[in-house]
Amino acid sequence: MNKSVVTNLLALAFIIVGHVFNHHLIFTVGVFALSGAITNWIAIHMLFEKVPFLYGSGVIPARFEEFKQGIRHLMMEQFFTEENIDRFLSGQNGGSGNSTGINLAPIIEQVDLSPAFDDLVQVIENSSFGGMLAMVGGSEALQPLREPFIEKMKCSVVEISQSEAFNQILRKELEQPNVMAEMREKVSDIIEKRLNELTPQLVKEIIQEMIRKHLGWLVVWGGVFGGLIGLIAAITRTF
């Protein structure tokens, strides 16, 4: 059962028991506990929902645009700074073995190198070896070499991409001011487009999902502290 509901029911039970048995202390503890729990529950509700005539309610949907700009500022100024990008390219993030921090092998594995083999065959056909090739069946005679060529070519390109010389050249080019600025601009555009897809309702649901469990404890502690205050008030009145 929801923590907020349990807290409210317990406080209500104290009120009923105190009233039925005419026990002032239990009744007072229950009243204060229920008031503290309900007050915190209303406050949490007012974070996400606009309540008529209550100024400041629905603050999260009302500040929707500021929320989006805050996310964008956080991403660009804390994560995608030029220093962080440069650190990533330098391999200081600890995630890659080459000096740029970029592993190109998975990309190279997905590249179709068949056109490279076709160009090689065409070069051979147009060279002085073309006549000799025609005598043994022409370009069709080279087709069994297609897969071995592609596999060997990919291995060679991967080795080149992992070499220190290649990575130094790549890092030097990526660290050019105009390239760095273009990278940040593209990242900013991606973030901006994604944020533009957000709606006040979606933002509210995201935040509720993130902190719902923790907000429930506010109601619990509101009931606890309210009950303690009620206990102190009842004891003080007794004396």
CSV table of C-alpha atoms in Angstrom, one decimal:
chain,number,residue,atom,x,y,z
A,1,MET,CA,0.0,0.0,0.0
A,2,ASN,CA,1.1,3.6,-0.6
A,3,LYS,CA,3.2,5.0,2.2
A,4,SER,CA,1.1,8.3,2.2
A,5,VAL,CA,-2.2,6.4,2.5
A,6,VAL,CA,-0.9,4.2,5.3
A,7,THR,CA,0.4,7.3,7.2
A,8,ASN,CA,-2.9,9.1,6.8
A,9,LEU,CA,-4.9,6.0,7.9
A,10,LEU,CA,-2.8,5.5,11.0
A,11,ALA,CA,-3.2,9.2,12.0
A,12,LEU,CA,-7.0,8.9,11.4
A,13,ALA,CA,-7.0,5.7,13.5
A,14,PHE,CA,-5.4,7.6,16.4
A,15,ILE,CA,-8.1,10.3,16.1
A,16,ILE,CA,-10.9,7.8,16.1
A,17,VAL,CA,-9.4,5.8,19.1
A,18,GLY,CA,-8.8,9.0,21.0
A,19,HIS,CA,-12.3,10.3,20.4
A,20,VAL,CA,-14.1,7.0,21.1
A,21,PHE,CA,-12.2,6.4,24.4
A,22,ASN,CA,-12.1,10.1,25.2
A,23,HIS,CA,-8.3,10.0,25.4
A,24,HIS,CA,-7.0,13.6,24.9
A,25,LEU,CA,-3.4,12.7,24.3
A,26,ILE,CA,-4.0,10.1,21.6
A,27,PHE,CA,-6.6,12.3,20.0
A,28,THR,CA,-4.2,15.3,19.9
A,29,VAL,CA,-1.4,13.2,18.5
A,30,GLY,CA,-3.7,11.9,15.8
A,31,VAL,CA,-4.9,15.4,14.8
A,32,PHE,CA,-1.4,16.8,14.6
A,33,ALA,CA,-0.1,13.8,12.7
A,34,LEU,CA,-2.9,13.9,10.2
A,35,SER,CA,-2.5,17.6,9.7
A,36,GLY,CA,1.2,17.2,9.1
A,37,ALA,CA,0.8,14.3,6.7
A,38,ILE,CA,-2.0,15.9,4.8
A,39,THR,CA,-0.2,19.2,4.6
A,40,ASN,CA,2.9,17.5,3.0
A,41,TRP,CA,0.7,15.5,0.7
A,42,ILE,CA,-1.0,18.7,-0.5
A,43,ALA,CA,2.4,20.3,-1.0
A,44,ILE,CA,3.6,17.4,-3.1
A,45,HIS,CA,0.4,17.4,-5.1
A,46,MET,CA,0.8,21.2,-5.7
A,47,LEU,CA,4.3,20.6,-7.2
A,48,PHE,CA,2.7,18.8,-10.1
A,49,GLU,CA,-0.9,20.0,-10.3
A,50,LYS,CA,-2.3,23.4,-10.7
A,51,VAL,CA,-4.8,24.0,-7.9
A,52,PRO,CA,-7.3,26.9,-8.5
A,53,PHE,CA,-6.8,30.0,-6.3
A,54,LEU,CA,-3.6,28.6,-4.8
A,55,TYR,CA,-0.7,30.7,-6.0
A,56,GLY,CA,2.5,28.8,-6.8
A,57,SER,CA,0.8,25.4,-7.3
A,58,GLY,CA,1.7,23.4,-10.4
A,59,VAL,CA,5.2,24.9,-10.4
A,60,ILE,CA,6.7,22.1,-12.5
A,61,PRO,CA,4.4,22.4,-15.5
A,62,ALA,CA,4.3,26.2,-15.1
A,63,ARG,CA,8.1,26.4,-15.3
A,64,PHE,CA,8.2,23.9,-18.2
A,65,GLU,CA,10.3,26.1,-20.5
A,66,GLU,CA,12.8,27.0,-17.7
A,67,PHE,CA,13.1,23.3,-17.0
A,68,LYS,CA,14.0,22.6,-20.6
A,69,GLN,CA,16.5,25.4,-20.7
A,70,GLY,CA,18.0,24.1,-17.5
A,71,ILE,CA,18.6,20.7,-18.9
A,72,ARG,CA,20.1,22.2,-22.1
A,73,HIS,CA,22.4,24.4,-20.1
A,74,LEU,CA,23.5,21.5,-17.8
A,75,MET,CA,24.3,19.2,-20.8
A,76,MET,CA,26.2,21.8,-22.8
A,77,GLU,CA,28.0,23.6,-19.9
A,78,GLN,CA,28.8,20.5,-17.7
A,79,PHE,CA,29.1,17.6,-20.1
A,80,PHE,CA,29.8,18.7,-23.6
A,81,THR,CA,32.4,21.4,-22.9
A,82,GLU,CA,35.4,21.8,-25.2
A,83,GLU,CA,37.6,20.6,-22.3
A,84,ASN,CA,35.5,17.4,-21.9
A,85,ILE,CA,35.5,16.7,-25.6
A,86,ASP,CA,39.2,17.3,-25.8
A,87,ARG,CA,39.7,14.9,-22.8
A,88,PHE,CA,37.6,12.3,-24.6
A,89,LEU,CA,39.6,12.7,-27.8
A,90,SER,CA,42.8,12.4,-25.8
A,91,GLY,CA,41.7,9.0,-24.4
A,92,GLN,CA,41.8,10.3,-20.8
A,93,ASN,CA,38.3,8.9,-20.2
A,94,GLY,CA,39.8,5.5,-19.7
A,95,GLY,CA,37.5,3.7,-22.1
A,96,SER,CA,39.6,3.1,-25.2
A,97,GLY,CA,43.0,2.0,-26.0
A,98,ASN,CA,43.8,4.5,-28.7
A,99,SER,CA,44.9,8.1,-28.3
A,100,THR,CA,41.6,9.6,-29.5
A,101,GLY,CA,39.4,7.5,-27.4
A,102,ILE,CA,37.4,6.5,-30.5
A,103,ASN,CA,37.2,2.8,-31.6
A,104,LEU,CA,36.5,2.7,-35.3
A,105,ALA,CA,36.6,-1.1,-35.7
A,106,PRO,CA,32.9,-1.7,-35.2
A,107,ILE,CA,32.1,1.0,-37.8
A,108,ILE,CA,34.7,-0.4,-40.3
A,109,GLU,CA,33.2,-3.9,-39.8
A,110,GLN,CA,29.8,-2.6,-41.1
A,111,VAL,CA,31.2,-0.8,-44.1
A,112,ASP,CA,30.5,-2.5,-47.5
A,113,LEU,CA,33.9,-2.8,-49.3
A,114,SER,CA,32.5,-4.5,-52.4
A,115,PRO,CA,32.8,-1.3,-54.4
A,116,ALA,CA,36.5,-1.2,-53.6
A,117,PHE,CA,36.9,-4.8,-55.0
A,118,ASP,CA,34.9,-3.8,-58.1
A,119,ASP,CA,37.2,-0.8,-58.6
A,120,LEU,CA,40.3,-3.0,-58.2
A,121,VAL,CA,38.9,-5.4,-60.9
A,122,GLN,CA,38.2,-2.5,-63.2
A,123,VAL,CA,41.7,-1.2,-62.7
A,124,ILE,CA,43.2,-4.6,-63.6
A,125,GLU,CA,40.9,-4.8,-66.7
A,126,ASN,CA,42.1,-1.4,-67.9
A,127,SER,CA,45.8,-2.1,-67.3
A,128,SER,CA,48.3,-4.1,-69.3
A,129,PHE,CA,47.1,-7.2,-67.5
A,130,GLY,CA,43.6,-6.8,-69.0
A,131,GLY,CA,44.4,-9.0,-72.0
A,132,MET,CA,45.9,-11.7,-69.9
A,133,LEU,CA,42.9,-11.6,-67.6
A,134,ALA,CA,40.5,-12.0,-70.5
A,135,MET,CA,42.4,-15.2,-71.5
A,136,VAL,CA,41.5,-16.8,-68.2
A,137,GLY,CA,37.9,-15.9,-68.1
A,138,GLY,CA,37.9,-12.1,-67.5
A,139,SER,CA,36.6,-10.4,-64.3
A,140,GLU,CA,34.6,-13.5,-63.4
A,141,ALA,CA,37.8,-15.3,-62.7
A,142,LEU,CA,38.5,-12.9,-59.9
A,143,GLN,CA,35.1,-13.2,-58.1
A,144,PRO,CA,36.3,-16.0,-55.8
A,145,LEU,CA,38.7,-13.4,-54.4
A,146,ARG,CA,36.0,-11.0,-53.4
A,147,GLU,CA,35.4,-12.2,-49.8
A,148,PRO,CA,39.1,-12.8,-48.9
A,149,PHE,CA,39.9,-9.3,-50.3
A,150,ILE,CA,37.1,-7.6,-48.3
A,151,GLU,CA,38.1,-9.4,-45.1
A,152,LYS,CA,41.8,-8.6,-45.5
A,153,MET,CA,40.9,-5.0,-46.4
A,154,LYS,CA,38.9,-4.5,-43.3
A,155,CYS,CA,41.6,-6.0,-41.1
A,156,SER,CA,44.1,-3.6,-42.7
A,157,VAL,CA,41.9,-0.6,-42.3
A,158,VAL,CA,41.2,-1.5,-38.6
A,159,GLU,CA,45.0,-1.8,-38.0
A,160,ILE,CA,45.5,1.6,-39.7
A,161,SER,CA,42.8,3.2,-37.6
A,162,GLN,CA,44.4,1.9,-34.4
A,163,SER,CA,47.9,3.1,-35.3
A,164,GLU,CA,49.4,6.0,-33.3
A,165,ALA,CA,50.2,8.0,-36.5
A,166,PHE,CA,46.5,7.8,-37.7
A,167,ASN,CA,45.1,8.7,-34.3
A,168,GLN,CA,47.5,11.7,-34.0
A,169,ILE,CA,46.3,13.0,-37.4
A,170,LEU,CA,42.6,12.3,-36.5
A,171,ARG,CA,42.9,14.0,-33.1
A,172,LYS,CA,44.7,17.0,-34.7
A,173,GLU,CA,41.9,17.4,-37.2
A,174,LEU,CA,39.1,17.0,-34.6
A,175,GLU,CA,40.7,19.5,-32.3
A,176,GLN,CA,40.6,22.3,-34.9
A,177,PRO,CA,38.5,25.2,-33.4
A,178,ASN,CA,36.0,25.1,-36.3
A,179,VAL,CA,35.5,21.3,-36.0
A,180,MET,CA,35.1,21.5,-32.2
A,181,ALA,CA,32.6,24.3,-32.5
A,182,GLU,CA,30.7,22.4,-35.2
A,183,MET,CA,30.6,19.3,-32.9
A,184,ARG,CA,29.2,21.3,-30.0
A,185,GLU,CA,26.7,22.9,-32.3
A,186,LYS,CA,25.5,19.5,-33.6
A,187,VAL,CA,25.2,18.2,-30.0
A,188,SER,CA,23.3,21.3,-29.1
A,189,ASP,CA,20.9,20.8,-32.0
A,190,ILE,CA,20.3,17.2,-31.0
A,191,ILE,CA,19.5,18.2,-27.4
A,192,GLU,CA,17.3,21.0,-28.6
A,193,LYS,CA,15.3,18.8,-30.9
A,194,ARG,CA,14.8,16.2,-28.2
A,195,LEU,CA,13.8,18.8,-25.7
A,196,ASN,CA,11.3,20.2,-28.1
A,197,GLU,CA,9.6,16.8,-28.2
A,198,LEU,CA,8.9,17.1,-24.5
A,199,THR,CA,5.5,18.3,-23.3
A,200,PRO,CA,4.6,19.6,-19.8
A,201,GLN,CA,2.7,16.3,-19.1
A,202,LEU,CA,5.8,14.2,-20.1
A,203,VAL,CA,8.1,16.3,-18.0
A,204,LYS,CA,5.7,15.9,-15.0
A,205,GLU,CA,5.6,12.2,-15.5
A,206,ILE,CA,9.4,11.9,-15.8
A,207,ILE,CA,9.9,13.8,-12.5
A,208,GLN,CA,7.2,12.0,-10.7
A,209,GLU,CA,8.7,8.6,-11.8
A,210,MET,CA,12.1,9.8,-10.5
A,211,ILE,CA,11.1,11.0,-7.1
A,212,ARG,CA,7.7,9.4,-6.3
A,213,LYS,CA,9.2,6.9,-3.8
A,214,HIS,CA,11.2,9.6,-2.0
A,215,LEU,CA,8.3,12.1,-1.9
A,216,GLY,CA,6.2,9.5,-0.2
A,217,TRP,CA,8.5,9.7,2.8
A,218,LEU,CA,7.8,13.5,3.1
A,219,VAL,CA,4.2,12.5,4.0
A,220,VAL,CA,5.4,9.8,6.4
A,221,TRP,CA,7.8,12.2,8.2
A,222,GLY,CA,5.1,15.0,8.2
A,223,GLY,CA,2.8,12.6,10.1
A,224,VAL,CA,5.6,11.6,12.5
A,225,PHE,CA,6.7,15.1,13.3
A,226,GLY,CA,3.2,16.3,13.4
A,227,GLY,CA,2.4,13.5,15.9
A,228,LEU,CA,5.4,14.5,18.0
A,229,ILE,CA,4.3,18.1,18.1
A,230,GLY,CA,0.8,17.0,19.1
A,231,LEU,CA,2.3,14.8,21.8
A,232,ILE,CA,4.3,17.8,23.2
A,233,ALA,CA,1.2,20.0,23.0
A,234,ALA,CA,-0.9,17.5,24.8
A,235,ILE,CA,1.6,16.9,27.6
A,236,THR,CA,2.2,20.6,28.0
A,237,ARG,CA,-1.5,21.2,28.3
A,238,THR,CA,-1.8,18.4,30.9
A,239,PHE,CA,0.8,20.1,33.1
